[in-house]
């Protein structure tokens, strides 16, 4: 059965930026990178709605993406400013999540409380 999809909204109010970070380009990380082609294609087709950034702490010489850590400067450069319309969702190793959370608080995002609320600007997973 074929049909036509008719969107309910002509303009999306949602945009998503995705950082994928890792220490090295290991076999396990390469398995994750199997989705890189799909993520890049989606980002290219929806550039106003979706951005993806790849970072390796230690990268091979031919690595064409970001190198180093997801720092406060990088967050400030690549992500939207703090506002009630902006939500940050962080997941990963505790050290990285804590560093990113502190960087976002320094950038004037409201520090999350012990119990998450829908009005929070930062969510930790």
Short mmCIF file of C-alpha atoms in Angstrom, two decimals:
data_model
loop_
_atom_site.label_atom_id
_atom_site.label_comp_id
_atom_site.label_asym_id
_atom_site.label_seq_id
_atom_site.Cartn_x
_atom_site.Cartn_y
_atom_site.Cartn_z
CA UNK A 1 0.00 0.00 0.00
CA UNK A 2 1.38 3.38 -0.96
CA UNK A 3 0.38 6.76 0.27
CA UNK A 4 1.42 10.33 0.67
CA UNK A 5 2.77 11.72 3.89
CA UNK A 6 1.28 15.11 4.68
CA UNK A 7 3.13 16.88 7.49
CA UNK A 8 1.02 18.51 10.17
CA UNK A 9 3.52 21.33 10.56
CA UNK A 10 5.24 23.09 7.70
CA UNK A 11 8.04 24.44 9.88
CA UNK A 12 9.86 22.47 12.52
CA UNK A 13 10.74 24.23 15.74
CA UNK A 14 13.18 21.49 16.70
CA UNK A 15 16.83 21.37 15.79
CA UNK A 16 19.29 18.80 17.04
CA UNK A 17 23.07 18.91 17.33
CA UNK A 18 24.83 15.63 18.04
CA UNK A 19 28.40 15.25 19.31
CA UNK A 20 29.92 11.79 18.98
CA UNK A 21 33.14 11.62 20.97
CA UNK A 22 35.60 8.83 21.74
CA UNK A 23 39.13 8.40 23.00
CA UNK A 24 40.49 6.49 20.00
CA UNK A 25 39.42 4.94 16.73
CA UNK A 26 39.06 1.38 18.07
CA UNK A 27 37.17 -1.50 16.50
CA UNK A 28 34.23 -0.83 18.85
CA UNK A 29 34.12 2.81 17.80
CA UNK A 30 34.30 1.79 14.15
CA UNK A 31 31.14 -0.26 14.72
CA UNK A 32 29.42 2.91 15.93
CA UNK A 33 30.77 4.72 12.90
CA UNK A 34 28.86 2.34 10.66
CA UNK A 35 26.05 4.85 11.12
CA UNK A 36 28.25 7.78 10.10
CA UNK A 37 27.14 7.62 6.47
CA UNK A 38 23.47 7.75 7.50
CA UNK A 39 24.07 10.53 10.06
CA UNK A 40 26.03 12.58 7.52
CA UNK A 41 23.38 12.08 4.84
CA UNK A 42 20.61 13.10 7.24
CA UNK A 43 22.61 16.17 8.32
CA UNK A 44 23.30 17.17 4.72
CA UNK A 45 19.62 16.84 3.75
CA UNK A 46 18.38 18.61 6.90
CA UNK A 47 21.14 21.12 7.61
CA UNK A 48 18.85 23.56 9.41
CA UNK A 49 17.47 20.84 11.68
CA UNK A 50 20.35 18.44 12.36
CA UNK A 51 24.10 18.83 12.85
CA UNK A 52 26.56 16.11 13.75
CA UNK A 53 30.11 16.58 15.05
CA UNK A 54 32.69 13.80 15.50
CA UNK A 55 35.61 14.12 17.92
CA UNK A 56 38.44 11.74 18.73
CA UNK A 57 40.78 12.44 21.63
CA UNK A 58 43.57 10.53 19.87
CA UNK A 59 43.04 10.35 16.14
CA UNK A 60 44.83 8.80 13.19
CA UNK A 61 46.63 11.16 10.79
CA UNK A 62 43.94 10.75 8.13
CA UNK A 63 41.11 11.68 10.53
CA UNK A 64 39.08 14.42 8.81
CA UNK A 65 36.92 15.40 11.77
CA UNK A 66 37.42 17.06 15.16
CA UNK A 67 40.33 16.24 17.42
CA UNK A 68 40.55 16.59 21.18
CA UNK A 69 37.84 17.08 23.76
CA UNK A 70 34.34 18.53 23.76
CA UNK A 71 35.41 21.75 25.49
CA UNK A 72 33.51 24.80 26.67
CA UNK A 73 34.85 26.75 23.67
CA UNK A 74 33.60 24.08 21.26
CA UNK A 75 30.19 23.94 22.96
CA UNK A 76 29.93 27.72 22.75
CA UNK A 77 30.96 27.71 19.08
CA UNK A 78 28.75 24.85 17.85
CA UNK A 79 25.65 24.85 20.07
CA UNK A 80 22.89 27.40 20.72
CA UNK A 81 23.09 29.79 23.66
CA UNK A 82 21.31 29.17 26.92
CA UNK A 83 17.59 29.93 26.81
CA UNK A 84 14.34 28.45 28.01
CA UNK A 85 13.90 27.05 24.47
CA UNK A 86 17.21 25.17 24.51
CA UNK A 87 17.63 21.72 26.06
CA UNK A 88 20.95 19.93 26.49
CA UNK A 89 21.00 16.16 26.93
CA UNK A 90 24.26 14.64 28.07
CA UNK A 91 25.21 10.98 28.23
CA UNK A 92 28.51 9.19 28.39
CA UNK A 93 31.24 8.42 30.91
CA UNK A 94 30.83 10.32 34.21
CA UNK A 95 33.97 12.44 33.73
CA UNK A 96 32.87 13.64 30.31
CA UNK A 97 29.29 14.30 31.43
CA UNK A 98 30.52 16.27 34.46
CA UNK A 99 32.94 18.33 32.35
CA UNK A 100 30.26 19.12 29.73
CA UNK A 101 27.72 19.92 32.44
CA UNK A 102 30.15 22.33 34.15
CA UNK A 103 30.98 23.96 30.80
CA UNK A 104 27.29 24.49 30.08
CA UNK A 105 26.67 25.97 33.53
CA UNK A 106 29.61 28.34 32.86
CA UNK A 107 27.83 29.29 29.62
CA UNK A 108 24.77 30.32 31.67
CA UNK A 109 22.67 27.20 31.31
CA UNK A 110 20.70 26.52 34.48
CA UNK A 111 22.37 23.83 36.58
CA UNK A 112 20.16 20.72 36.79
CA UNK A 113 18.76 19.71 40.16
CA UNK A 114 18.84 16.28 41.77
CA UNK A 115 15.40 15.45 40.35
CA UNK A 116 14.88 16.27 36.65
CA UNK A 117 12.00 18.55 35.66
CA UNK A 118 10.59 19.29 32.22
CA UNK A 119 11.69 22.91 32.64
CA UNK A 120 15.37 21.95 33.12
CA UNK A 121 17.82 23.14 30.48
CA UNK A 122 20.33 20.31 31.05
CA UNK A 123 19.46 16.62 31.36
CA UNK A 124 22.04 14.05 32.48
CA UNK A 125 21.78 10.37 31.53
#
